[in-house]
Structure formats: structure tokens, C-alpha cells
Short mmCIF file of C-alpha atoms in Angstrom, two decimals:
data_model
loop_
_atom_site.label_atom_id
_atom_site.label_comp_id
_atom_site.label_asym_id
_atom_site.label_seq_id
_atom_site.Cartn_x
_atom_site.Cartn_y
_atom_site.Cartn_z
CA MET A 9 66.88 101.55 83.52
CA SER A 10 69.74 102.25 84.67
CA ILE A 11 71.35 103.31 88.26
CA ALA A 12 71.90 107.71 88.55
CA ARG A 13 74.02 109.07 92.08
CA THR A 14 74.94 112.37 92.92
CA LEU A 15 78.50 113.39 94.49
CA LEU A 16 78.75 113.03 98.50
CA ILE A 17 79.23 115.88 99.13
CA ALA A 18 79.04 116.46 103.87
CA GLY A 19 77.70 113.47 103.38
CA ALA A 20 74.11 114.09 101.51
CA GLU A 21 74.35 113.22 98.06
CA THR A 22 74.49 116.11 95.95
CA PRO A 23 74.41 117.57 92.60
CA ALA A 24 76.83 118.47 90.04
CA ARG A 25 76.92 122.32 90.46
CA THR A 26 75.70 123.00 86.41
CA ALA A 27 73.34 120.01 86.54
CA LEU A 28 75.40 118.34 84.17
CA THR A 29 75.99 114.34 84.31
CA THR A 30 77.98 112.09 82.35
CA ASP A 31 77.20 108.00 81.66
CA VAL A 32 78.52 105.15 82.73
CA VAL A 33 78.84 102.31 79.68
CA ASN A 34 78.51 98.60 79.36
CA PRO A 35 81.52 96.71 78.20
CA TYR A 36 80.11 94.15 77.23
CA THR A 37 76.26 95.20 76.28
CA GLY A 38 77.63 98.42 74.81
CA GLU A 39 73.84 99.88 77.45
CA VAL A 40 74.35 103.07 79.81
CA TYR A 41 74.48 101.16 83.15
CA ALA A 42 75.01 104.14 85.27
CA THR A 43 74.61 108.36 85.37
CA VAL A 44 76.12 110.37 88.26
CA ALA A 45 77.08 113.61 88.49
CA ALA A 46 80.02 115.38 86.18
CA ALA A 47 81.36 118.00 88.63
CA THR A 48 82.83 121.48 88.39
CA PRO A 49 86.05 122.79 90.01
CA GLU A 50 83.23 124.30 92.35
CA ASP A 51 82.35 121.35 93.20
CA VAL A 52 85.61 119.57 93.91
CA THR A 53 86.06 123.13 96.10
CA ALA A 54 82.76 122.14 97.76
CA ALA A 55 84.02 118.75 98.94
CA VAL A 56 87.46 120.22 100.65
CA ASP A 57 85.63 122.53 102.38
CA ALA A 58 83.09 119.97 104.26
CA ALA A 59 86.54 117.23 104.19
CA HIS A 60 88.24 120.97 106.27
CA ALA A 61 84.99 120.89 108.06
CA ALA A 62 84.91 117.31 109.35
CA PHE A 63 88.99 117.36 110.71
CA GLU A 64 88.65 118.41 113.90
CA GLY A 65 85.69 116.77 114.63
CA TRP A 66 86.77 113.28 113.23
CA SER A 67 90.57 112.85 114.65
CA GLY A 68 89.69 114.01 117.67
CA LEU A 69 87.24 110.83 118.90
CA ALA A 70 88.30 108.48 120.44
CA PRO A 71 90.49 105.51 119.10
CA SER A 72 88.23 102.96 120.26
CA VAL A 73 84.88 105.03 118.74
CA ARG A 74 87.27 104.85 115.24
CA ARG A 75 88.39 101.79 114.86
CA ALA A 76 84.38 100.60 115.63
CA VAL A 77 83.55 102.27 112.82
CA PHE A 78 85.76 100.54 110.09
CA LEU A 79 85.02 97.31 112.55
CA ARG A 80 81.10 98.16 110.84
CA ALA A 81 81.59 99.05 107.86
CA ALA A 82 83.75 95.59 106.95
CA ASP A 83 80.87 93.34 108.16
CA LEU A 84 78.51 96.15 105.71
CA LEU A 85 80.62 95.27 102.90
CA GLU A 86 80.36 91.77 103.20
CA SER A 87 77.52 91.67 103.45
CA ARG A 88 76.34 93.94 100.42
CA ALA A 89 78.89 91.51 98.14
CA GLU A 90 75.97 90.83 95.38
CA GLN A 91 76.25 94.20 94.82
CA ALA A 92 79.32 95.10 94.54
CA VAL A 93 79.37 91.43 91.70
CA THR A 94 76.23 93.89 89.91
CA TYR A 95 78.25 96.97 89.91
CA MET A 96 81.81 95.51 88.90
CA ALA A 97 79.86 93.67 86.30
CA GLY A 98 77.87 96.61 84.79
CA GLU A 99 80.91 99.30 84.75
CA VAL A 100 83.77 97.14 84.00
CA GLY A 101 82.57 94.09 83.12
CA GLY A 102 84.48 92.10 86.21
CA ALA A 103 83.73 88.57 86.94
CA ARG A 104 82.27 87.05 89.30
CA PRO A 105 85.06 85.87 90.57
CA TRP A 106 87.57 88.39 90.72
CA ALA A 107 83.88 90.83 92.26
CA GLU A 108 83.66 88.22 94.65
CA PHE A 109 87.74 88.72 95.76
CA ASN A 110 87.64 92.46 95.48
CA VAL A 111 84.86 92.32 98.47
CA MET A 112 87.51 89.95 100.44
CA LEU A 113 90.17 91.67 99.96
CA ALA A 114 89.21 95.25 100.79
CA ALA A 115 86.79 93.91 103.79
CA GLY A 116 90.03 92.94 105.38
CA ILE A 117 91.80 96.56 104.19
CA LEU A 118 89.14 97.58 106.49
CA ARG A 119 89.65 95.41 109.38
CA GLU A 120 93.13 96.60 109.01
CA ALA A 121 93.17 100.02 108.84
CA ALA A 122 90.92 99.83 112.23
CA ALA A 123 93.93 97.80 113.93
CA ALA A 124 95.92 100.73 112.58
CA VAL A 125 93.72 103.19 114.53
CA THR A 126 94.72 101.62 117.50
CA ALA A 127 98.43 100.86 117.55
CA PRO A 128 100.96 102.71 118.46
CA ALA A 129 101.07 106.01 117.58
CA GLY A 130 104.57 107.26 118.75
CA GLU A 131 108.35 106.78 119.98
CA VAL A 132 109.98 107.54 123.19
CA LEU A 133 113.34 109.08 122.47
CA SER A 134 116.46 109.33 124.68
CA ALA A 135 117.22 113.04 125.06
CA ALA A 136 120.09 115.03 125.84
CA HIS A 137 119.63 116.09 128.54
CA PRO A 138 119.58 115.01 132.26
CA GLY A 139 114.77 115.37 132.85
CA VAL A 140 114.20 115.75 129.67
CA LEU A 141 111.51 113.30 128.22
CA GLY A 142 111.57 112.96 124.45
CA LEU A 143 108.27 112.33 122.08
CA ALA A 144 108.16 111.20 118.77
CA VAL A 145 104.53 111.23 117.81
CA ARG A 146 101.84 110.51 114.73
CA ARG A 147 99.45 113.21 113.90
CA PRO A 148 97.22 113.34 111.59
CA LEU A 149 97.91 115.32 107.82
CA GLY A 150 94.24 117.63 107.78
CA VAL A 151 92.66 116.44 104.18
CA VAL A 152 94.26 114.00 101.94
CA ALA A 153 93.22 114.34 97.88
CA ALA A 154 92.54 110.62 96.92
CA PHE A 155 92.55 108.96 93.22
CA ALA A 156 90.98 105.00 92.88
CA PRO A 157 91.09 103.88 89.61
CA TRP A 158 88.73 101.13 87.64
CA ASN A 159 90.46 97.61 87.75
CA ALA A 160 89.71 97.08 91.01
CA PRO A 161 87.47 99.30 92.22
CA ILE A 162 86.49 98.66 95.43
CA ILE A 163 90.25 96.97 96.79
CA LEU A 164 91.78 100.10 95.35
CA SER A 165 89.30 102.57 96.42
CA THR A 166 88.60 100.97 99.40
CA ARG A 167 92.48 100.87 100.06
CA ALA A 168 92.73 105.02 98.74
CA VAL A 169 90.05 106.19 102.21
CA ALA A 170 91.14 103.47 104.07
CA ALA A 171 94.73 104.15 105.65
CA PRO A 172 94.46 108.44 105.21
CA LEU A 173 91.18 107.65 107.74
CA ALA A 174 92.89 105.75 109.96
CA ALA A 175 95.36 107.99 110.67
CA GLY A 176 93.05 110.37 111.86
CA ASN A 177 92.89 112.71 108.39
CA THR A 178 88.99 113.33 106.34
CA VAL A 179 89.33 112.32 102.77
CA VAL A 180 88.12 113.96 98.99
CA LEU A 181 88.17 111.01 96.71
CA LYS A 182 87.66 110.96 93.51
CA ALA A 183 86.78 107.70 91.87
CA SER A 184 87.35 106.41 88.47
CA GLU A 185 85.15 108.50 85.82
CA ALA A 186 85.14 104.37 84.08
CA ALA A 187 83.27 102.93 88.02
CA PRO A 188 82.01 105.88 90.07
CA LEU A 189 80.15 103.37 91.57
CA SER A 190 82.11 100.45 92.64
CA ALA A 191 85.11 102.85 92.68
CA GLY A 192 83.80 105.74 95.12
CA LEU A 193 80.28 105.47 95.74
CA LEU A 194 79.61 102.26 97.52
CA ILE A 195 82.90 102.11 100.45
CA ALA A 196 81.24 106.01 100.64
CA ASP A 197 77.96 104.30 101.13
CA VAL A 198 79.39 101.58 103.33
CA LEU A 199 80.86 104.13 106.37
CA HIS A 200 78.68 106.20 106.40
CA GLU A 201 75.80 103.33 108.07
CA ALA A 202 79.05 102.60 109.32
CA GLY A 203 79.00 105.33 111.58
CA LEU A 204 81.47 107.78 109.46
CA PRO A 205 80.47 111.28 110.17
CA ALA A 206 79.05 113.54 107.25
CA GLY A 207 82.53 115.24 105.59
CA ALA A 208 84.65 112.97 106.58
CA LEU A 209 84.89 111.71 103.65
CA ASN A 210 82.95 112.97 100.34
CA VAL A 211 83.09 111.60 96.24
CA ILE A 212 83.55 113.22 93.33
CA THR A 213 82.49 112.18 89.97
CA ASN A 214 83.53 114.18 86.58
CA ASP A 215 83.07 113.76 83.56
CA PRO A 216 86.20 111.93 81.19
CA ALA A 217 87.04 115.21 79.68
CA ASP A 218 87.30 117.28 82.96
CA ALA A 219 89.38 114.72 84.88
CA ALA A 220 92.48 116.76 84.84
CA GLU A 221 91.00 120.13 85.81
CA ILE A 222 89.47 118.32 88.90
CA ALA A 223 92.43 117.10 90.03
CA ARG A 224 94.33 120.10 89.19
CA VAL A 225 92.18 121.52 91.65
CA LEU A 226 92.02 119.57 94.17
CA ILE A 227 95.57 119.25 94.42
CA ALA A 228 95.91 122.70 93.74
CA ASP A 229 93.52 123.41 97.18
CA ALA A 230 95.96 124.77 100.06
CA ARG A 231 94.28 122.98 102.62
CA VAL A 232 94.62 119.36 101.24
CA ARG A 233 97.95 117.97 102.50
CA ALA A 234 98.91 114.81 100.89
CA VAL A 235 97.98 112.92 97.82
CA ASN A 236 97.14 109.88 96.93
CA PHE A 237 97.04 107.79 93.67
CA THR A 238 96.78 104.28 92.15
CA GLY A 239 96.68 105.03 88.81
CA SER A 240 98.75 104.81 84.98
CA THR A 241 102.46 105.75 85.21
CA GLY A 242 101.92 108.92 82.57
CA VAL A 243 98.93 109.53 85.00
CA GLY A 244 101.27 109.14 87.96
CA ARG A 245 103.65 111.19 86.15
CA ILE A 246 102.02 114.34 86.20
CA ILE A 247 99.75 113.80 89.85
CA GLY A 248 103.35 113.11 91.06
CA MET A 249 103.93 117.35 89.52
CA LEU A 250 101.50 118.18 90.51
CA ALA A 251 101.59 117.34 94.28
CA ALA A 252 105.32 118.00 93.53
CA GLU A 253 104.20 121.76 92.74
CA HIS A 254 102.12 122.44 95.39
CA LEU A 255 104.74 120.89 97.89
CA LYS A 256 102.39 118.01 99.13
CA PRO A 257 103.26 114.66 99.82
CA ALA A 258 102.03 111.86 97.87
CA VAL A 259 101.73 108.30 97.30
CA LEU A 260 102.25 107.18 94.01
CA GLU A 261 101.16 103.23 93.13
CA LEU A 262 101.71 102.88 88.79
CA GLY A 263 101.62 101.02 86.41
CA GLY A 264 104.39 97.32 85.90
CA LYS A 265 105.74 95.36 83.97
CA ASN A 266 105.93 92.08 85.26
CA SER A 267 108.09 88.81 84.88
CA VAL A 268 107.26 85.50 86.59
CA ILE A 269 110.50 83.46 86.03
CA VAL A 270 110.04 79.46 86.95
CA LEU A 271 113.23 78.06 87.35
CA ALA A 272 114.30 74.48 86.62
CA ASP A 273 112.93 72.77 89.36
CA ALA A 274 109.38 73.91 89.24
CA ASP A 275 107.12 71.84 89.15
CA ILE A 276 105.54 72.17 85.39
CA ASP A 277 101.78 71.46 86.58
CA TYR A 278 102.20 73.56 89.67
CA ALA A 279 103.75 76.54 87.55
CA VAL A 280 100.81 76.35 84.45
CA ARG A 281 98.36 77.21 87.03
CA ALA A 282 100.33 79.91 88.44
CA THR A 283 101.61 81.88 86.10
CA VAL A 284 97.92 81.27 83.73
CA PHE A 285 96.22 83.25 86.48
CA GLY A 286 99.41 86.12 87.53
CA ALA A 287 98.84 86.87 83.25
CA PHE A 288 94.52 86.87 83.25
CA ALA A 289 93.15 87.07 85.93
CA ASN A 290 90.50 90.44 85.57
CA SER A 291 91.50 89.90 81.79
CA GLY A 292 95.17 90.99 83.15
CA GLN A 293 93.46 94.72 84.35
CA ILE A 294 95.62 94.36 87.14
CA CYS A 295 98.61 96.41 87.28
CA MET A 296 100.79 92.95 89.27
CA SER A 297 100.17 91.33 85.81
CA ALA A 298 102.81 88.88 85.00
CA ASP A 299 103.38 90.59 81.01
CA ARG A 300 106.23 88.10 81.04
CA ILE A 301 106.87 84.84 81.79
CA LEU A 302 110.72 83.57 81.82
CA VAL A 303 110.80 79.36 81.91
CA HIS A 304 114.51 77.73 82.36
CA GLU A 305 115.18 76.34 78.71
CA ASP A 306 115.49 72.82 80.36
CA ILE A 307 111.77 72.93 81.32
CA ALA A 308 110.23 74.94 78.47
CA GLU A 309 109.17 72.78 75.57
CA GLU A 310 106.87 71.19 77.98
CA PHE A 311 105.06 74.02 80.11
CA LEU A 312 104.68 75.69 76.60
CA THR A 313 102.46 72.61 75.70
CA LYS A 314 100.66 73.09 78.80
CA PHE A 315 100.53 76.41 79.36
CA CYS A 316 98.91 77.00 75.84
CA ALA A 317 96.64 74.75 76.30
CA ALA A 318 95.50 75.79 80.18
CA VAL A 319 94.45 79.38 78.49
CA ASP A 320 93.16 77.70 75.38
CA SER A 321 90.34 76.70 77.36
CA LEU A 322 90.28 79.56 79.61
CA PRO A 323 86.18 80.60 79.91
CA THR A 324 85.24 84.23 77.86
CA GLY A 325 82.09 86.12 77.32
CA ASP A 326 80.06 87.06 79.67
CA PRO A 327 81.03 88.33 82.88
CA GLY A 328 77.34 87.29 84.22
CA ASP A 329 78.36 83.76 84.00
CA PRO A 330 80.26 82.43 86.76
CA HIS A 331 82.45 80.80 85.57
CA THR A 332 83.85 83.81 82.65
CA VAL A 333 87.85 84.11 83.16
CA ILE A 334 88.40 86.44 80.56
CA GLY A 335 85.43 88.72 80.91
CA PRO A 336 85.32 92.27 78.30
CA MET A 337 88.62 94.58 78.75
CA VAL A 338 87.24 97.95 79.93
CA ASN A 339 85.91 99.20 76.78
CA PRO A 340 87.01 98.86 73.29
CA ALA A 341 89.60 101.42 73.36
CA ALA A 342 91.20 99.17 75.58
CA ALA A 343 90.94 96.12 73.59
CA GLN A 344 92.00 97.66 70.61
CA ARG A 345 95.26 99.03 72.16
CA VAL A 346 96.15 95.07 73.12
CA SER A 347 95.30 93.83 69.96
CA GLN A 348 97.90 96.31 68.50
CA LEU A 349 99.99 95.41 70.94
CA ILE A 350 100.40 92.33 69.42
CA ALA A 351 100.09 93.22 65.43
CA ASP A 352 103.24 95.43 66.40
CA ALA A 353 105.44 92.36 67.70
CA VAL A 354 104.23 90.15 65.37
CA ALA A 355 105.03 91.90 62.36
CA LYS A 356 108.49 92.53 63.63
CA GLY A 357 108.20 88.61 63.87
CA ALA A 358 107.11 87.32 67.32
CA THR A 359 105.23 83.84 67.27
CA VAL A 360 101.34 83.94 68.50
CA ARG A 361 100.96 80.51 69.82
CA VAL A 362 97.18 80.92 71.60
CA GLY A 363 95.10 84.10 71.10
CA GLY A 364 95.19 86.79 68.10
CA GLY A 365 93.02 88.16 66.12
CA GLU A 366 91.05 91.20 66.37
CA PRO A 367 88.44 92.02 69.62
CA SER A 368 84.97 91.92 69.26
CA ALA A 369 83.98 95.15 70.84
CA ALA A 370 85.49 94.68 74.68
CA LEU A 371 86.36 91.16 74.35
CA HIS A 372 89.71 90.00 73.20
CA ARG A 373 91.19 86.47 73.24
CA ALA A 374 93.51 85.42 75.89
CA THR A 375 96.91 85.98 73.92
CA VAL A 376 99.65 84.09 73.94
CA LEU A 377 102.91 85.10 72.16
CA THR A 378 107.08 84.08 72.44
CA GLY A 379 109.68 85.12 69.84
CA VAL A 380 109.44 88.78 70.85
CA PRO A 381 111.88 90.42 70.13
CA THR A 382 113.29 93.95 71.72
CA ASP A 383 112.34 96.53 69.42
CA ALA A 384 108.51 95.34 69.97
CA ASP A 385 106.93 97.36 71.52
CA ILE A 386 105.14 95.12 74.14
CA HIS A 387 108.49 94.07 75.03
CA HIS A 388 108.39 97.12 77.28
CA THR A 389 104.92 98.85 76.76
CA GLU A 390 101.97 97.33 80.01
CA ILE A 391 100.28 95.75 78.56
CA PHE A 392 97.35 95.36 81.59
CA GLY A 393 94.94 92.88 78.77
CA PRO A 394 94.64 89.05 78.62
CA ALA A 395 98.38 88.20 76.45
CA CYS A 396 101.51 87.71 77.76
CA VAL A 397 105.13 87.02 76.53
CA ILE A 398 106.99 83.86 77.22
CA GLY A 399 110.71 84.05 76.75
CA THR A 400 113.77 81.52 77.93
CA PHE A 401 116.96 81.63 79.80
CA ALA A 402 119.64 79.30 80.54
CA THR A 403 121.44 80.92 83.58
CA ASP A 404 120.07 82.74 86.52
CA ALA A 405 121.96 85.63 85.24
CA GLU A 406 119.52 85.76 82.27
CA ALA A 407 116.12 85.56 84.05
CA ILE A 408 117.27 88.71 86.49
CA ALA A 409 118.73 90.47 83.22
CA GLN A 410 115.06 90.05 81.43
CA ALA A 411 112.87 90.39 84.37
CA ASN A 412 114.58 94.19 85.24
CA ASP A 413 114.68 95.08 81.92
CA THR A 414 112.12 97.55 81.97
CA GLU A 415 111.23 101.27 83.57
CA HIS A 416 109.09 100.33 85.89
CA GLY A 417 109.76 97.68 89.26
CA LEU A 418 106.84 97.28 90.63
CA SER A 419 105.82 92.94 91.57
CA ALA A 420 107.62 89.69 89.86
CA GLY A 421 107.14 85.43 90.45
CA ILE A 422 109.90 83.38 91.29
CA ILE A 423 108.46 79.65 91.07
CA THR A 424 111.21 77.03 92.61
CA GLU A 425 111.13 73.69 95.32
CA ASN A 426 114.10 75.81 96.66
CA ALA A 427 113.30 78.67 98.42
CA THR A 428 117.07 79.49 99.24
CA HIS A 429 117.47 79.46 95.03
CA GLY A 430 114.72 81.30 95.02
CA LEU A 431 116.22 84.16 97.58
CA ARG A 432 119.33 84.75 95.99
CA VAL A 433 116.93 85.32 92.54
CA ALA A 434 114.98 88.02 94.13
CA ALA A 435 117.11 89.56 95.88
CA ALA A 436 118.71 91.00 92.82
CA LEU A 437 115.28 91.85 90.65
CA ASN A 438 114.32 95.74 91.06
CA THR A 439 111.09 95.67 92.28
CA GLY A 440 108.91 96.57 95.30
CA ILE A 441 107.16 92.64 95.46
CA VAL A 442 108.12 89.41 94.54
CA HIS A 443 106.87 86.62 95.17
CA ILE A 444 108.82 82.82 95.23
CA ASN A 445 107.10 80.00 94.19
CA ASP A 446 104.27 81.53 93.46
CA GLN A 447 103.36 84.16 90.77
CA SER A 448 103.63 87.43 90.45
CA VAL A 449 99.91 89.06 91.44
CA GLY A 450 99.19 88.90 95.37
CA ASP A 451 98.09 91.99 98.01
CA GLU A 452 97.62 91.49 102.00
CA PRO A 453 96.08 94.01 103.74
CA GLN A 454 98.98 94.07 106.97
CA ALA A 455 101.68 94.06 103.72
CA PRO A 456 103.94 97.33 101.97
CA PHE A 457 102.50 97.70 98.82
CA GLY A 458 104.19 99.53 96.52
CA GLY A 459 106.71 99.28 93.78
CA VAL A 460 109.84 101.38 92.21
CA GLN A 461 111.31 103.14 89.72
CA SER A 462 108.62 104.00 87.14
CA SER A 463 106.14 102.03 88.44
CA GLY A 464 105.81 104.53 91.34
CA TYR A 465 107.10 105.27 95.24
CA GLY A 466 105.74 105.19 99.37
CA ARG A 467 103.52 102.06 100.40
CA PHE A 468 100.36 101.31 101.11
CA GLY A 469 99.47 98.29 103.95
CA GLY A 470 99.74 97.94 107.57
CA ARG A 471 101.81 100.73 109.94
CA TRP A 472 103.36 101.71 105.82
CA GLY A 473 99.63 103.08 105.34
CA VAL A 474 99.25 104.80 108.56
CA GLU A 475 102.73 106.48 108.01
CA ALA A 476 102.03 107.53 104.70
CA PHE A 477 99.49 109.86 105.75
CA SER A 478 100.61 111.21 109.50
CA ASN A 479 103.02 113.26 110.19
CA THR A 480 105.68 112.80 113.06
CA ARG A 481 106.32 115.78 116.13
CA TRP A 482 109.14 116.06 118.07
CA VAL A 483 107.32 116.90 121.52
CA THR A 484 110.24 117.12 124.21
CA VAL A 485 108.96 117.41 128.28
CA ALA A 486 111.75 118.36 130.60
CA THR A 487 110.22 117.61 133.71
CA GLU A 488 113.42 119.79 136.46
CA GLN A 489 113.78 124.07 135.10
CA MET A 490 116.93 124.10 132.06
CA PRO A 491 120.20 124.68 133.24
CA PHE A 492 120.40 128.06 130.50
CA PRO A 493 123.24 130.28 130.92
CA GLY A 494 123.16 133.98 132.33
#
């Protein structure tokens, strides 16, 4: 029997105005896993109504009260880990280790949000006149429109709402059509159980065919004062243009074309373990996944042999099996897209070292390519699946040029035993994130997370997230009468 859920508006389960629903299909079994309400534009307006009405009450609560909500929510989320694992397997084919990591990091995000609630909310400024006190005070914006994707659904739905709520805003969250339970409704359930007031967080679910209209109506509402989107670069461009049209600030965390550079002094066995994780965690469906692994030519042969052996042995199949690493992709179309990228590369001269072949429904084998020419689609396109490209270099300059040969700029890894050398290489990379002696996938609640170029703009995490969803007001207090002329 599939799970049935409605919209969450003003703290209450609310069917869509039309009573229409949409199905979520399990990518591994092909069966309907959940049925959720298919919102209309009128439902979006009702959600904004609720968020707008709740703003004054939520933002006016004592910081200690708001902080306690986040701390309770973190504990509650951890207590629901098995539910989260089940949701992620059923909606997006997420393997157990990945789902458990989602819960762990999302709980950390909630605790970091709790800390942010009582962080310093402004600065004392120097004033031009004696007897005047100047202040820069952070103030919440109002209603924030948030969009959560399916690939790390619990992490990214939590990140979509935690910083805006911590800053005192209220939120309308549009959950991913592929994962409405784990990318929206679960975190809302947890926060409301923890004491979040009704209307402070509202969740909209919708039919995929209605996604563009739902987003347009939500962003266009005059009471929505900021936009928070995590997803593909293509959709992010549209969201960014809609926000700009209405003069609303946006935080956009978009796709990546990430490289891991393995320098000549790297510990090869460590580098293999790190890059296999970076390329194939969650079947490569992470914005920070290592699409390209660039290896110094002096160690390339040994690295490639060991890397391919490790990839070929990755457990593949049922996401319900706790040993599975390569589970199904989000749907069969996603698997076909990866297969087509590989076929195009091979037709243009690339060699498949491991994997390849046609997918089985949504399941695609982990694949390693070498000799990929620059005119292959996979050279520039984000793979977002269980495949990676191995390249070689002779000098740091060559490695840097290859890593920077992309419109994206999200994350990178540099594996070396020499941190000074790693820092020199990192300084030349055009990314928002660099991990030295590590691979490209990494996220910590207190760190500034985001990219450059076509990987988006703005930052989540720690004080940067709170700053992104608040305004700075300049306030002066004259402690004595000012000397006006006349």
C-alpha cells in the first residue's frame, strides 16, 4: 500500500483545492510508492497567506524559544532515521549509508541553526558626530520561497528551511516532485512536532507538469521577499531570472563539473579510496560528485589499475540491501541520459575501462572512461550519475587548466601529502569549495557552502546562511541634541 499525504498549510494537512493528486514511483521496483496532493496556484497563495500571517509571531518569539525548537527537531529527526531510510529508498533509490548520512548531516544543520538564532545580530559602528551611537542590525526579510531537490532530499530540504527560519523568516517550501516525503514533508513534520508554530513552514507538493507554474506563482507573490533554490543549473537560471524580475534576492546552489587532482606524491591507495567515494557515492547523483579525476602521469598507470578494480567491485542493486553502493538512479530516464553521454564519448574515441552498457530500468553500472576528447558531451556536461572520466597531466598548470575547463565552479579535491603544494594548486582553481588531501564531496553545517560561475551564487551554512536571509538596517541613536543650522 502506498503512502498518501496532502499539502501542509498553516500547520494542517490540506488537500489540493482541486483534490488532484500525483504519484511517486519507486525507481527500483517501478511501483507507486506514495501519492501526494497536486497543488494549484490557489494552493500556493494559501500557503503564502499562512506564512505571511505567521511571520510576526515567529520572528517575535524570544531567541531562546526559537533555538529550543531547532534543538528538539534535531533529536526528533535522528529518532526517525529508519523512517528516513525507508522514504529515501522508496522515492529515489537511496542506499542506506547515504540515507543515514542525510539524517546525520541534517540534524547537524538544525543544531547549527539553533546556534545561529542567538548569534550576534549586528554591529556597533563608528559615527560621524560625537554623542551618536551607530548600529547595524540584522532583521528577517519576511516570507522565503524555498525549493528542495531530490538527490540529497533530507539534507537539502533541511538546509532550504533552517537558515531562513533561524533568521526569523517564515517559509513556503516547494518539495521535489520526485521525493515529496523526504524532500519536504518529513522535515516539516519534525519541526512542527518540535514546536514550530503553525504557518511558519508550509509545504507544497505538485505534479511535475505543473512545476513551472507553481514556481512562477510562488516567486511572483509580493509577500515573498527572497528565493532559495538548490537544483540543476538549467532550472536555476529560470529561477534566478524570475527572482530578478521581481527584484528579490536569491541564493542559488546549482550543478557542478567537479575535478579531483591526484598529485604525484599522493598515497595511491588512499587516493583510490577517496576518489571512488567522490565519484560514486549516491550513484554519482551529488552536485559535488567527482566527474573528472586528473592523475599525475608518473602514477597514472598504478592508480588506474587499482581504481578500476575498486569500481568494478562496488555492490550494485537493491537500495534496501545495506551493502549496496550503486543503487538505482532517480528514474529510468536519468539512467538513459548517462548511457547516452557514455555512448557519445565512445563514438568520439573514449575507452570504457569499467562498466558501460545499457541500463536496466533505472540501474546503471558504475563506469570509468579514459581518453575522452574535448568535443564529447561528457567533457563539459555534468554527469550526475555513476560514471567518471580519468585524465592525466604532467604539470600543475596542465591540471589546473583541465579542472578549470568548465562553466561550473562548485567543488574540487586535491590529493597530496604536501599541504603547501596543495594550497598553491587550490589558489588557482575557480571553485567555491576546495578540499586538500580529500575528494570533492564534503558538506559541514557551519561552513560557507556554494559555488561560482554557473554553479550559482550566495552561500548556505553558519552565519553566511543567516546573512543571506536577513537585511541589515542602519540605526543611529543621538544621545544629545544635534547642532542643526539656523
